Amino acid sequence: MARFVIFTNTNWSEAPRIRHQLTRLLLKKEHVISFFEKPRFLFRTGALDFITSESDLLLVQIKQLINHQLRVIPIFHWLNSVIVKYYIRKRLKRGLHDSKTVIINFAYDYFFL
């Protein structure tokens, strides 16, 4: 059994895509999945981690500073990556990471991973 961390710009509740199908296949093989959903904006409040009815699937939302469509200047990409990395590290420190972790990135704007 391995732990998978999947980064994506979609929500788990959206229509199934390849990332959802891959996650379900990994769950069938009894792997533990942390599914990082579409990030929220920095100043939006509310819970960020959700445990689903599937015990080995943890849905995680992190925060972002600027929407990807508004990042037209390179400094905006850098500023956003600083915020996103902070929230990713915060989640990984809370037990989402170990030596058997496999990272799968479907988030096209996470160049820093």
Short mmCIF file of N, CA and C in Angstrom, two decimals, residues 4-5 13 18-19 22 26-27 30-31 35 43 45 47 51 54 59 64 66 86-88 92 98 100-101 109-110 113:
data_model
loop_
_atom_site.label_atom_id
_atom_site.label_comp_id
_atom_site.label_asym_id
_atom_site.label_seq_id
_atom_site.Cartn_x
_atom_site.Cartn_y
_atom_site.Cartn_z
N PHE A 4 -0.73 8.22 -2.23
CA PHE A 4 -0.68 9.05 -3.42
C PHE A 4 -1.21 10.44 -3.09
N VAL A 5 -0.52 11.45 -3.57
CA VAL A 5 -0.98 12.83 -3.45
C VAL A 5 -1.23 13.30 -4.88
N SER A 13 -16.32 16.70 -6.84
CA SER A 13 -17.74 16.62 -7.15
C SER A 13 -18.06 16.89 -8.63
N ILE A 18 -10.18 11.92 -16.11
CA ILE A 18 -9.15 10.90 -15.97
C ILE A 18 -8.57 10.89 -14.56
N ARG A 19 -8.44 12.05 -13.94
CA ARG A 19 -7.89 12.09 -12.57
C ARG A 19 -8.81 11.42 -11.56
N LEU A 22 -8.44 7.58 -12.31
CA LEU A 22 -7.18 7.09 -11.75
C LEU A 22 -7.28 6.95 -10.23
N LEU A 26 -6.86 3.49 -8.03
CA LEU A 26 -5.89 3.37 -6.94
C LEU A 26 -6.59 2.99 -5.63
N LEU A 27 -7.78 3.53 -5.41
CA LEU A 27 -8.54 3.18 -4.20
C LEU A 27 -8.93 1.70 -4.21
N GLU A 30 -6.46 -0.43 -2.78
CA GLU A 30 -6.27 -0.15 -1.35
C GLU A 30 -5.13 0.81 -1.06
N HIS A 31 -4.90 1.75 -1.95
CA HIS A 31 -3.94 2.81 -1.69
C HIS A 31 -4.64 3.96 -0.98
N PHE A 35 -6.37 13.93 -2.33
CA PHE A 35 -6.78 14.54 -3.59
C PHE A 35 -6.89 16.05 -3.37
N PHE A 43 -8.84 34.75 0.64
CA PHE A 43 -9.66 35.38 1.67
C PHE A 43 -11.01 34.70 1.86
N THR A 45 -13.36 31.89 3.40
CA THR A 45 -13.29 31.09 4.62
C THR A 45 -13.98 29.75 4.45
N ALA A 47 -14.01 25.29 5.82
CA ALA A 47 -13.17 24.11 5.98
C ALA A 47 -12.45 23.79 4.69
N ILE A 51 -13.16 14.57 4.59
CA ILE A 51 -13.00 13.13 4.53
C ILE A 51 -14.25 12.57 3.88
N GLU A 54 -15.37 7.23 1.46
CA GLU A 54 -14.32 6.26 1.17
C GLU A 54 -13.17 6.56 2.13
N LEU A 59 -10.03 14.55 0.71
CA LEU A 59 -10.13 15.67 -0.21
C LEU A 59 -9.57 16.90 0.48
N GLN A 64 -5.23 29.92 -2.91
CA GLN A 64 -4.38 30.59 -3.89
C GLN A 64 -4.60 32.09 -3.80
N ILE A 66 -4.12 34.41 -6.61
CA ILE A 66 -4.63 35.00 -7.85
C ILE A 66 -5.09 33.89 -8.79
N TYR A 86 2.99 27.29 0.53
CA TYR A 86 2.79 27.39 1.97
C TYR A 86 1.65 26.47 2.41
N TYR A 87 0.53 26.52 1.70
CA TYR A 87 -0.62 25.69 2.08
C TYR A 87 -0.38 24.21 1.80
N ILE A 88 0.35 23.89 0.75
CA ILE A 88 0.68 22.49 0.49
C ILE A 88 1.55 21.95 1.62
N LEU A 92 0.83 18.86 4.14
CA LEU A 92 1.73 17.70 4.17
C LEU A 92 2.31 17.48 5.56
N ASP A 98 4.70 10.65 3.72
CA ASP A 98 5.65 9.72 4.30
C ASP A 98 6.60 9.25 3.20
N LYS A 100 6.72 6.68 1.41
CA LYS A 100 6.13 5.95 0.29
C LYS A 100 5.17 6.80 -0.54
N THR A 101 5.26 8.10 -0.43
CA THR A 101 4.34 8.99 -1.11
C THR A 101 4.69 9.13 -2.59
N ASP A 109 -0.70 24.66 -13.77
CA ASP A 109 -0.02 25.87 -13.34
C ASP A 109 0.84 25.66 -12.10
N TYR A 110 1.05 24.42 -11.69
CA TYR A 110 1.91 24.12 -10.55
C TYR A 110 3.32 23.80 -11.04
N LEU A 113 6.11 22.45 -8.56
CA LEU A 113 6.17 21.10 -7.97
C LEU A 113 7.36 20.34 -8.53
#
